[in-house]
Coordinates of C-alpha atoms and ligand atoms in Angstrom, one line a residue:
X1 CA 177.9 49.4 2.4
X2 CA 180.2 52.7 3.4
X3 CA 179.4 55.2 0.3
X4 CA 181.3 58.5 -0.3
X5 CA 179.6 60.6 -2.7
X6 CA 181.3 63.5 -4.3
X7 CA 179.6 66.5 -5.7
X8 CA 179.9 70.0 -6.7
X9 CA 176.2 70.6 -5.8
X10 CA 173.9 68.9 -3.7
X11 CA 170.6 70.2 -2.7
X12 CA 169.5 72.4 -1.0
X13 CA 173.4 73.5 -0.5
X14 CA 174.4 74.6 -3.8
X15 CA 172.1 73.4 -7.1
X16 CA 172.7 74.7 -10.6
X17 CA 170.5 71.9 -12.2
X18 CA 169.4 68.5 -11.6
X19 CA 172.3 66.7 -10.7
X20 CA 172.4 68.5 -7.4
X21 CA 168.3 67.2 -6.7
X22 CA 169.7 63.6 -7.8
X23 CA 172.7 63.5 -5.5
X24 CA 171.0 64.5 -2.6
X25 CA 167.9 62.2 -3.0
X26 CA 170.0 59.3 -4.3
X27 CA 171.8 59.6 -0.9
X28 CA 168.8 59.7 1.3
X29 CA 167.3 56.9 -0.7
X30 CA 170.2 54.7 0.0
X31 CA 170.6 55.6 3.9
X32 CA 167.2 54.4 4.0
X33 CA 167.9 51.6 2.7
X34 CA 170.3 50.5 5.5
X35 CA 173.6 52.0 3.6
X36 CA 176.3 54.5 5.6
X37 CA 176.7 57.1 3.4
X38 CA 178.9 60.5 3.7
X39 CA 178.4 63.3 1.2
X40 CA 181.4 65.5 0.3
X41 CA 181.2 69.3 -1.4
X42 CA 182.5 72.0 -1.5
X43 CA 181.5 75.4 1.3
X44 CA 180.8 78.0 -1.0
X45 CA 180.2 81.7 -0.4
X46 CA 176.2 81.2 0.3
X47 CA 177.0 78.6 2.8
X48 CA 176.3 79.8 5.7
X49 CA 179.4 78.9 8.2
X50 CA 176.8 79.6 11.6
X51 CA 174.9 76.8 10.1
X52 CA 177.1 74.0 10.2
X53 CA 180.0 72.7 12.6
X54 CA 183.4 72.8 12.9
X55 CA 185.0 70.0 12.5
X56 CA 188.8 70.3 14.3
X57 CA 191.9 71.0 13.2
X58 CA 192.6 71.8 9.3
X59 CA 193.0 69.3 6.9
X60 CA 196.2 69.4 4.3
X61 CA 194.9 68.5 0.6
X62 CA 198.0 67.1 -1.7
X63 CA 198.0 70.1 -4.8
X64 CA 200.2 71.6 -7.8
X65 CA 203.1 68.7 -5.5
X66 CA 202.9 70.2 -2.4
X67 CA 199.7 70.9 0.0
X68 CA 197.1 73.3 0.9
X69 CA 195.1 73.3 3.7
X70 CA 191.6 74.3 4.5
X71 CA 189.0 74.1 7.3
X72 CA 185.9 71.2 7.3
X73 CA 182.6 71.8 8.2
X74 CA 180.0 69.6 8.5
X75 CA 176.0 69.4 9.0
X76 CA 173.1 66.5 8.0
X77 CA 171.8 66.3 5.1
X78 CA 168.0 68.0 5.4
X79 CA 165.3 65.0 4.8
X80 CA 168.0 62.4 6.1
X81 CA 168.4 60.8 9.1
X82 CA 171.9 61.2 10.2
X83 CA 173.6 61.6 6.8
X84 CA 176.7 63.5 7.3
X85 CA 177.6 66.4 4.7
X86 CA 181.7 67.6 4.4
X87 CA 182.0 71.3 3.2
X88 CA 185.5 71.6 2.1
X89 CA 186.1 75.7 3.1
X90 CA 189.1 76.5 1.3
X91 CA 188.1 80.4 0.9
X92 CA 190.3 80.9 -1.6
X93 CA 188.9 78.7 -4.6
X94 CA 185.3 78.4 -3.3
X95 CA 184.7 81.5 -1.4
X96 CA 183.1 83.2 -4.4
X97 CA 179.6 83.5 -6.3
X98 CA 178.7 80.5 -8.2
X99 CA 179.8 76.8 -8.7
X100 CA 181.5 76.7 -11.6
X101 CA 181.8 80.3 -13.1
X102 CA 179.5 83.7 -12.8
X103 CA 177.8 85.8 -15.1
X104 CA 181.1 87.9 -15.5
X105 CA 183.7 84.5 -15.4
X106 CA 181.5 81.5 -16.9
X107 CA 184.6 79.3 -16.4
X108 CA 186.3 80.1 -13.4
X109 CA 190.2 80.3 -14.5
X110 CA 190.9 78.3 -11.4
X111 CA 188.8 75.7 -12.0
X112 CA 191.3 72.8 -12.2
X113 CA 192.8 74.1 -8.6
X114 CA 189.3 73.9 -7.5
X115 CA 188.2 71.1 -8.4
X116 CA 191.4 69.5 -7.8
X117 CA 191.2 70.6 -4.2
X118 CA 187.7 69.1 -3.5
X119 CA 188.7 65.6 -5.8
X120 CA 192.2 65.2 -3.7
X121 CA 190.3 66.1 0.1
X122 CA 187.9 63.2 -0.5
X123 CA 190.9 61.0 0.6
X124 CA 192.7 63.3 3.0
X125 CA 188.9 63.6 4.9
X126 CA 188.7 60.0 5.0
X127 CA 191.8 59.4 7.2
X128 CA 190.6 62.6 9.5
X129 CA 187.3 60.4 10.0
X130 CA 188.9 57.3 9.7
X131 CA 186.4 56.1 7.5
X132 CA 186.9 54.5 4.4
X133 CA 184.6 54.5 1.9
X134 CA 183.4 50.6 -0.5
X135 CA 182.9 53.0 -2.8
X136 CA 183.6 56.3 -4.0
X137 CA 180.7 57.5 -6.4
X138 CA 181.6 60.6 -8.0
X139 CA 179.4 62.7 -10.5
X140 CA 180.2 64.2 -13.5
X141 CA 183.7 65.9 -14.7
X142 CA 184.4 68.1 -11.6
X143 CA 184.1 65.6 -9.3
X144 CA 185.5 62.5 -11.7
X145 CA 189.3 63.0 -11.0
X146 CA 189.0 61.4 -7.4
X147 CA 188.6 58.0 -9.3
X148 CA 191.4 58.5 -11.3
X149 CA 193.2 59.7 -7.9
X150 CA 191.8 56.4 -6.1
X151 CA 193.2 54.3 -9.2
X152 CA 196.6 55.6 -9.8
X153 CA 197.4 57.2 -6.2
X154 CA 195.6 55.8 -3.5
X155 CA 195.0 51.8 -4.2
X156 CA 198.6 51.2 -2.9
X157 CA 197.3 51.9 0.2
X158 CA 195.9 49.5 2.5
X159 CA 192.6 52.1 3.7
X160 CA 192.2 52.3 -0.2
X161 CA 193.1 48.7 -1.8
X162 CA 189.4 47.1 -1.6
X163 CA 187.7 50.5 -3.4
X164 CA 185.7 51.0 -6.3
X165 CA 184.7 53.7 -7.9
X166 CA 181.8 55.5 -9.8
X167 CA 181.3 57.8 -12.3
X168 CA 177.9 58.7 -12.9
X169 CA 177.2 61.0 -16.0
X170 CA 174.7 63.6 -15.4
X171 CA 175.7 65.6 -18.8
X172 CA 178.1 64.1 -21.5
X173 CA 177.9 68.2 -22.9
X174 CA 180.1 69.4 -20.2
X175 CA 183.8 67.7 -19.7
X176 CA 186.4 70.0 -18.0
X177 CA 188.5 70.6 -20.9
X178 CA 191.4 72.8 -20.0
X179 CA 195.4 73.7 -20.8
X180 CA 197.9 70.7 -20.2
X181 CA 199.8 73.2 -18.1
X182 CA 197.4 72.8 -15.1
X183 CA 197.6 69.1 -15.2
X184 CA 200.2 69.2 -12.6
X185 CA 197.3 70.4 -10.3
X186 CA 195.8 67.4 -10.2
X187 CA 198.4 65.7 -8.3
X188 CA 198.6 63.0 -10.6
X189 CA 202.1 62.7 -12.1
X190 CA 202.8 62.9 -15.8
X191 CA 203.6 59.7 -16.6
X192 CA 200.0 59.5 -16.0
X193 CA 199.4 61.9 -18.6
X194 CA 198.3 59.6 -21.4
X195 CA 197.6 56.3 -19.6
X196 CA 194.8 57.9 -17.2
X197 CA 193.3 59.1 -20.5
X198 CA 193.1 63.3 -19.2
X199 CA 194.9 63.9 -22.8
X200 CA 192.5 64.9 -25.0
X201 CA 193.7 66.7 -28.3
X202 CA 196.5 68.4 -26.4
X203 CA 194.5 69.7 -23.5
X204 CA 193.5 68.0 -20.3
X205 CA 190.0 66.6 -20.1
X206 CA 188.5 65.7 -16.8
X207 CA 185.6 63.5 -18.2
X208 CA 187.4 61.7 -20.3
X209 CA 189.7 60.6 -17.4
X210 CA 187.5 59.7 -15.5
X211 CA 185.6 57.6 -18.2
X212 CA 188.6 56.2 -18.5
X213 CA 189.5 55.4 -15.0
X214 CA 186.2 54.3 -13.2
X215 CA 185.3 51.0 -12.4
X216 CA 182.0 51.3 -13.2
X217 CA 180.1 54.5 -15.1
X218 CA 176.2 54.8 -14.9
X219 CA 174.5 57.5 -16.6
X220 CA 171.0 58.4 -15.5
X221 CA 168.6 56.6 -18.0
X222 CA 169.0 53.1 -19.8
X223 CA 168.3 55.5 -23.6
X224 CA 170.9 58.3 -22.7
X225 CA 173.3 54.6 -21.9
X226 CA 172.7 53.7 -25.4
X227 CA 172.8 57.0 -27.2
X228 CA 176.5 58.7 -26.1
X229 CA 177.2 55.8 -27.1
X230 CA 177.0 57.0 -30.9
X231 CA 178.5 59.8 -32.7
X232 CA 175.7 62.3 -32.5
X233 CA 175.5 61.5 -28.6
X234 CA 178.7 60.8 -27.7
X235 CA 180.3 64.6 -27.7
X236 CA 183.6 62.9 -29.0
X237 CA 183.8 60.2 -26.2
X238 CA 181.8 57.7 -27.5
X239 CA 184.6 55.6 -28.8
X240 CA 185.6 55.2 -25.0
X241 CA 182.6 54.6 -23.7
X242 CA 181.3 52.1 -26.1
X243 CA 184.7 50.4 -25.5
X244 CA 183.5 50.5 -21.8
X245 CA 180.2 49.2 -22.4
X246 CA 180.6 46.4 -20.4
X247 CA 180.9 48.3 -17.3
X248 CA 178.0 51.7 -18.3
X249 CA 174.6 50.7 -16.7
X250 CA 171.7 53.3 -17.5
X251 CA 169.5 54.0 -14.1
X252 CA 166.8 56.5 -14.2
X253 CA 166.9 58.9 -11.7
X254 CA 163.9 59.5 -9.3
X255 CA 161.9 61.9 -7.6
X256 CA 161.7 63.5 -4.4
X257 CA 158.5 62.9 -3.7
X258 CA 158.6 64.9 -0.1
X259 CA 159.3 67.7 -2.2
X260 CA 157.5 67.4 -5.4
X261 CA 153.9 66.0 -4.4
X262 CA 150.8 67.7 -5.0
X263 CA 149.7 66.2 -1.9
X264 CA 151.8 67.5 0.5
X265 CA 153.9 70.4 -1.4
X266 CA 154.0 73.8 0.7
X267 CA 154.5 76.1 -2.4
X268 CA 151.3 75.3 -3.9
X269 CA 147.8 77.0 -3.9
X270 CA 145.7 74.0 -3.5
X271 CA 146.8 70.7 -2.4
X272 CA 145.2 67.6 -4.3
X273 CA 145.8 64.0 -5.3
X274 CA 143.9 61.5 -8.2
X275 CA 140.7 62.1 -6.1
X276 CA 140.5 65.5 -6.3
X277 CA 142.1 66.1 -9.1
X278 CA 139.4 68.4 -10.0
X279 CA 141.3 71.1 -7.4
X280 CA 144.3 71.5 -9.8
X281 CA 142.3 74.1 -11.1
X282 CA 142.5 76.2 -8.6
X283 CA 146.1 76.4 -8.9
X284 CA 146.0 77.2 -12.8
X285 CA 143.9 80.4 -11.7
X286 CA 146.3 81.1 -9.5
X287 CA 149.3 81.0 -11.8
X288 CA 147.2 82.9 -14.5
X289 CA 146.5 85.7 -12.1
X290 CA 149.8 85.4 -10.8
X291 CA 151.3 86.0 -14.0
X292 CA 149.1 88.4 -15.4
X293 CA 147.0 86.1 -17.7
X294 CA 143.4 86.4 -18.5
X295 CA 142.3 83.7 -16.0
X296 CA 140.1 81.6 -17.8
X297 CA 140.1 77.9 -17.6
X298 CA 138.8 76.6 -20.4
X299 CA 142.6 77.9 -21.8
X300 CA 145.1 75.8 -21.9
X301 CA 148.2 76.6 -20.3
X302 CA 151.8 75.3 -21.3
X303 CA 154.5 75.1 -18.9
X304 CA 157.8 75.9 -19.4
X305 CA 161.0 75.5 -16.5
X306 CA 164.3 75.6 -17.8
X307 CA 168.1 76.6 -18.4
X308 CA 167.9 78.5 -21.1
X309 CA 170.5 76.9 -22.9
X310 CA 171.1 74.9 -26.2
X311 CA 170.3 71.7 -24.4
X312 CA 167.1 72.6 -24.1
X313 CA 165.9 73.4 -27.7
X314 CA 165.9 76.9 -26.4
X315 CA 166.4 78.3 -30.6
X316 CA 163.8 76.2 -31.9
X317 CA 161.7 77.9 -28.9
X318 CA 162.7 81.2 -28.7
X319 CA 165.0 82.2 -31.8
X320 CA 164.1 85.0 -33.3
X321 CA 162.2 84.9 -36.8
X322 CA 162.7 81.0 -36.7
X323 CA 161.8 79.8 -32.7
X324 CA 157.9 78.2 -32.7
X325 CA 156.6 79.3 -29.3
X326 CA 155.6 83.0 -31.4
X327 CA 153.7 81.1 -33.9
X328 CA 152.0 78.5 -31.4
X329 CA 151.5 81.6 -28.9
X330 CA 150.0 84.0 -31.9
X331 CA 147.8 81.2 -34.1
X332 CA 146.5 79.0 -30.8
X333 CA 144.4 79.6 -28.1
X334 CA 146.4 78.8 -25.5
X335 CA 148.5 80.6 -23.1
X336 CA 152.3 80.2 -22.4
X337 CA 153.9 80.5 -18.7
X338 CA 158.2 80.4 -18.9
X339 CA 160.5 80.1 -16.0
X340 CA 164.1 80.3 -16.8
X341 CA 167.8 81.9 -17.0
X342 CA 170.5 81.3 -19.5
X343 CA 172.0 82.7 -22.8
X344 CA 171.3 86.7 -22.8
X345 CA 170.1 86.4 -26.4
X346 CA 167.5 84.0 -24.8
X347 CA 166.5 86.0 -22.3
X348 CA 165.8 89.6 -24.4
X349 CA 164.1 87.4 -26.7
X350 CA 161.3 85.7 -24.3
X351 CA 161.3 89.9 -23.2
X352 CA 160.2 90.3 -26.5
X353 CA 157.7 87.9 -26.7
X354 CA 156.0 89.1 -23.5
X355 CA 155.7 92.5 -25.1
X356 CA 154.2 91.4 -28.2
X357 CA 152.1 88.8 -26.6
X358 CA 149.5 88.8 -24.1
X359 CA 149.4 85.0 -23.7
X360 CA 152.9 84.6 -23.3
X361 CA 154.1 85.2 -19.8
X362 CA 157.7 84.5 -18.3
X363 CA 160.0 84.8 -15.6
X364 CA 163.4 85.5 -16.1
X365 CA 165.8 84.2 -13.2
X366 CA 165.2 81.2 -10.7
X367 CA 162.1 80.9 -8.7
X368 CA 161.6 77.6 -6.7
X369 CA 158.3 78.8 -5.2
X370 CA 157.3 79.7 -8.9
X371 CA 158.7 76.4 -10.4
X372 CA 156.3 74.2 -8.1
X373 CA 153.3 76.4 -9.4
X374 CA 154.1 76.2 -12.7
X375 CA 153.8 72.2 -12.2
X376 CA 150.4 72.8 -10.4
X377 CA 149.2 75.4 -12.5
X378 CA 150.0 74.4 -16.5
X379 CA 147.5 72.2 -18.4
X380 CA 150.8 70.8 -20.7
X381 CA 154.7 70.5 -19.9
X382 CA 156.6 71.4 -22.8
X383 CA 160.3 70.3 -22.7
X384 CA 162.3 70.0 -26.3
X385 CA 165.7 69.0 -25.5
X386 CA 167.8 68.5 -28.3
X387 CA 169.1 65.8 -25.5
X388 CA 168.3 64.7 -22.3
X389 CA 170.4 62.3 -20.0
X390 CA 167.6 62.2 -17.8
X391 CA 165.4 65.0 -16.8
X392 CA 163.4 66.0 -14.0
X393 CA 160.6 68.7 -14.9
X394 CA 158.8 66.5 -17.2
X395 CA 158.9 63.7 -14.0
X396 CA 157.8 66.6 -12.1
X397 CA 154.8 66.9 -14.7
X398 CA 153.4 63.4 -14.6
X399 CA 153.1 63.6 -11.1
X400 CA 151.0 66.7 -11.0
X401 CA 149.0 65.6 -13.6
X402 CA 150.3 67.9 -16.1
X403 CA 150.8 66.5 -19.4
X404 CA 154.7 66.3 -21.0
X405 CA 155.0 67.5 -24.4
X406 CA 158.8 66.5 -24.7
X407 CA 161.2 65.2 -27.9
X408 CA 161.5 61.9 -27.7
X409 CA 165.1 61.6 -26.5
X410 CA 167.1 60.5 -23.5
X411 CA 165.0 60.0 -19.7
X412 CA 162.4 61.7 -21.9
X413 CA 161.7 58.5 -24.0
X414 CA 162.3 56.3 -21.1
X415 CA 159.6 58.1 -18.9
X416 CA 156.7 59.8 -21.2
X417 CA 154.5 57.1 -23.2
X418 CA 153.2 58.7 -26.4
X419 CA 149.1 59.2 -27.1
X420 CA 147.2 57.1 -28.7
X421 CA 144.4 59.2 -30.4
X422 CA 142.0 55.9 -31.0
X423 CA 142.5 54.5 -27.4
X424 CA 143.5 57.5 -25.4
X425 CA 146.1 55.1 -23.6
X426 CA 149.4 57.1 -22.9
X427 CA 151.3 59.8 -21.0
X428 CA 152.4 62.9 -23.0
X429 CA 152.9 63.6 -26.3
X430 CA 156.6 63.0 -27.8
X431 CA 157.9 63.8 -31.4
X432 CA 161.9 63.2 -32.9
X433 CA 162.9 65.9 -35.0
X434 CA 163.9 68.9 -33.2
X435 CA 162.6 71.2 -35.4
X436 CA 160.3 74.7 -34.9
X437 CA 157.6 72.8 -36.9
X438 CA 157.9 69.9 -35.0
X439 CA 157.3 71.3 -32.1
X440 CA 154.3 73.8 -33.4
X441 CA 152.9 70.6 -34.9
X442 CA 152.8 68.3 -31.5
X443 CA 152.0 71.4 -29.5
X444 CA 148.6 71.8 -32.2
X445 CA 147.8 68.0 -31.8
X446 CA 147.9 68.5 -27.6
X447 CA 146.1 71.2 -28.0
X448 CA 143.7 69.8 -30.5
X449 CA 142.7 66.6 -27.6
X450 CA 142.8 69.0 -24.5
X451 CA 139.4 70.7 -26.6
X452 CA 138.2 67.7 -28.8
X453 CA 138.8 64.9 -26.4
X454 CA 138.7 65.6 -22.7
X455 CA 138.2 62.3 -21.7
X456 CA 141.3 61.1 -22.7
X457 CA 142.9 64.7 -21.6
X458 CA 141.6 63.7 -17.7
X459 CA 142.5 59.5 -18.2
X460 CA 146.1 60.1 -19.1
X461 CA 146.7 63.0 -16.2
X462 CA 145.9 60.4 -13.7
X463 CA 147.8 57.9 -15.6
X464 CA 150.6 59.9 -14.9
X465 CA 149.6 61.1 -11.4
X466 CA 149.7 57.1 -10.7
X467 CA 153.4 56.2 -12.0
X468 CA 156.3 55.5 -9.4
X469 CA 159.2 57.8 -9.5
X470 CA 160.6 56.7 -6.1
X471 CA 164.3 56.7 -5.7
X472 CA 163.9 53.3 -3.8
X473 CA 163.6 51.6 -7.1
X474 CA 166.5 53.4 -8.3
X475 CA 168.7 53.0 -5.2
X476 CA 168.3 48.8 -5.4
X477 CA 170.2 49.3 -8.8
X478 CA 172.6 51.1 -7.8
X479 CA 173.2 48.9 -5.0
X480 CA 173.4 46.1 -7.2
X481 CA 176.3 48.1 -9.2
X482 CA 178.1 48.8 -6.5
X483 CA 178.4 45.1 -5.8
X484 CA 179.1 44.6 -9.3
X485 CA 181.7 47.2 -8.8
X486 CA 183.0 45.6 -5.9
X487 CA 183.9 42.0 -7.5
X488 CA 185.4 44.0 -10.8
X489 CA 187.8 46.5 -9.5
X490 CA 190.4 47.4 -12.7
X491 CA 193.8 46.9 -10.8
Ligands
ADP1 P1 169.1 70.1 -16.0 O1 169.8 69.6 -14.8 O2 169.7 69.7 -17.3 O3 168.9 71.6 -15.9 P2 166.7 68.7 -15.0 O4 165.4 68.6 -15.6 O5 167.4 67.4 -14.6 O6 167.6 69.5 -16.1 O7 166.7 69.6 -13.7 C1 166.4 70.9 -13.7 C2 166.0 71.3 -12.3 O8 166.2 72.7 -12.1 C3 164.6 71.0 -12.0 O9 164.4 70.7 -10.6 C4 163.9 72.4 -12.4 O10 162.7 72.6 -11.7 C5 165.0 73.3 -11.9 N1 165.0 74.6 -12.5 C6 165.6 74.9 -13.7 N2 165.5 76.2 -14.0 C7 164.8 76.8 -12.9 C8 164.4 78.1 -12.6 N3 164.6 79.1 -13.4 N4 163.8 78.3 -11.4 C9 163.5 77.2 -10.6 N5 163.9 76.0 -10.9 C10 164.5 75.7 -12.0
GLC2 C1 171.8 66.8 -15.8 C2 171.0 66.5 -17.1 C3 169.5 66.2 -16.7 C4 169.5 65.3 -15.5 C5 170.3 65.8 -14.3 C6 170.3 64.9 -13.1 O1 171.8 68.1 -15.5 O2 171.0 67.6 -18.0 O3 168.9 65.6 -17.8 O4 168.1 65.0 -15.1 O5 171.6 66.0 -14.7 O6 170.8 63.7 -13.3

């Protein structure tokens, strides 16, 4: 099948979370699997231009009714065969710092322009090529308006009239809500306006568009399918999507498990596997040395690798007076490792912390290197997301035998199997209210079996070590939805 996948980040390009790991893997997963796929992002700033390749002549991109134009590049995706990866370089919306805003600018003002620009050059790059796509896959809001392009534009077309398109939701949280007085940007005309479904209480709403739009929607894990389905999950858009329900498939994303295998990882101290598990020890007296704890393994270290952002549970953590990691940090014997950038109130708190607390150690800022030795080195994973579409880190964890202590929500429930004290059978430790005490109280029961019962400590890390991530598994359902897709275009 010919697959175009659209993105705002792909790894190792640009990534400002997971769905940059996912797109990339997914697409590697399904070249392997005998599928002809072509990636499509934007160049940004980092780029490098010397790395990639020209591709001739510029390419005009429809915008705001008239065109722009802007140079391609191209290179193969790394870990692929011969997957080809576009770079749309037009220097004046992406030649900048950052994806979708910076420190300074959060939202870029231009971000309908820009995204606009990448959504419209999907289809302009497939006549350069002369390639055309079975189906376009795009993910989340920035890259969702080439499906409303493909349905209201582009299917008169005869390159065009046999496509279906995508929309997979990484993150229901974030939509592209912005002033109606952009919408012309878009390219779409205004008659459009309400029947493509970007009106959305006066403004224009990218998401919702392309919710609207798609011929199909996944979302990446069969819970986070059911729950923005409801009120509390739905961010205002479940009403749509429960309408849509016949056409929203949940499929878990995987892992790359090149790049996150205790086996073979590069970043790590000590390489081991379920046979020598006993070597993961030498990693957690790495990372305790490393970050300045008293190395001492009969302490039990708790992980932490996040975006410090509400998402995450991040007040319930770290808020100050109320958060629990203070209380579980002061009144257990444990010691707490954090990797992470967000919110600036965040970040001066977990300062705090470190000041008043010698077992509490953190990083503030991304670290890859550091990320892969937290996995190694960290007895428990601890990952409290008030939701979770999917998540990697606590994937991540299994694998290195490191046990998830996660709320029982999204990918989370679909991929960590609660403890059972009187048989020792499970995978983690899960609780449902988000709640400081909560998460004090599970972190205390973890803590209690990693000193009372080993045995069941060591049996459920290779439990986890054991379970299949692959993106194979994953890439088989989505190639059953694309035929799906296929047979059930909306005309
Ligand atoms: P989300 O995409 O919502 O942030 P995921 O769990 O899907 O959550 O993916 C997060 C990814 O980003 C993981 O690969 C994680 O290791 C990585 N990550 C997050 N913060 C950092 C950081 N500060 N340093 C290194 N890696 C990070
Ligand atoms: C989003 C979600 C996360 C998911 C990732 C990849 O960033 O927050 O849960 O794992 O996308 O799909």
């Amino acid at each position: 099948m010919k697959i175009l996948m659209i993105s705002a980040e792909v790894v190792p390009f640009a990534k400002t979370g997971g769905l940059a790991d996912a797109v990339s893997a997914l697409s590697i997963a399904l070249e392997k699997a005998g599928h002809d796929v072509k990636i499509i992002m934007p160049r940004y700033y980092k780029i490098d231009r010397k790395k990639l390749t020209k591709l001739d002549g510029p390419l005009g991109i429809p915008f705001n009714y008239n065109e722009t134009w802007s140079a391609v590049y191209t290179t193969t995706l790394p870990g692929s065969n011969s997957l080809p990866v576009y770079f749309i370089d037009h220097e004046q919306s992406f030649g900048r710092e950052g994806v979708y805003g910076n420190p300074l600018e959060p939202d870029f003002h231009d971000n309908v322009s820009r995204f606009s620009i990448l959504c419209n050059s999907a289809f302009q790059l497939c006549h350069k090529l002369n390639w055309y796509p079975e189906i376009i896959h795009s993910h989340d809001w920035s890259a969702s308006l080439a499906n409303v392009l493909l349905k209201f534009n582009q299917r008169w077309k005869p390159e065009f009239a046999h496509t279906a398109s995508i929309l997979t939701i990484h993150n229901l949280g974030y939509q592209g809500n912005y002033d109606k007085i952009n919408y012309p940007k878009t390219g779409l005309d205004w008659i459009n306006y309400h029947t493509s479904g970007f009106e959305d209480y006066g403004r224009m709403n990218f998401l919702k568009a392309g919710l609207i739009s798609s011929d199909i929607l996944t979302t990446v894990s069969p819970t986070y399918a059911e729950e923005i389905q409801t009120f509390e999950g739905g961010f205002g858009l479940d009403g749509i999507l429960r309408y849509r329900n016949k056409r929203l498939f949940g499929i878990l994303n995987g892992v790359d498990t090149e790049y996150w295998n205790p086996e073979k990882d590069k970043r790590i101290k000590q390489n081991y596997t379920v046979k020598s598990i006993n070597k993961k020890m030498i990693n957690k007296k790495f990372l305790q040395e490393k970050m300045g704890l008293e190395v001492n393994e009969n302490i039990p270290v708790i992980g932490i690798i996040t975006r410090l952002v509400a998402q995450k549970g991040i007040a319930e953590l770290f808020a100050p007076t109320y958060g629990s990691a203070y209380n579980i940090c002061a009144s257990m014997n444990v010691q707490m490792v954090v990797l992470g950038s967000g919110e600036t109130w965040c970040e001066d708190e977990i300062r705090n912390l470190q000041a008043k607390l010698p077992n509490f150690r953190a990083y503030i800022g991304y670290d890859e290197d550091l990320s892969h030795q937290i996995e190694a080195g960290s007895d428990f994973f601890l990952m409290p997301s008030k939701y979770e579409p999917c998540g990697l880190n606590q994937m991540y964890s299994l694998l290195y035998g490191t046990l998830p202590i996660v709320r029982r929500t999204g990918g989370l429930a679909d991929t960590v199997q609660q403890y059972c004290e009187k048989t020792g059978e499970g995978t983690g430790f899960l609780f449902d209210n988000l709640t400081p005490q909560s998460i004090y109280d599970t972190v205390g029961w973890a803590v209690y079996a990693w000193y009372n019962k080993r045995e069941h400590i060591e049996q459920m890390k290779i439990r986890g070590m054991k379970k299949d991530f692959t993106w194979d598994k994953s890439a088989k359902e989505y190639k059953d939805v694309y035929k799906f897709a296929l047979k059930n275009i909306c005309y």
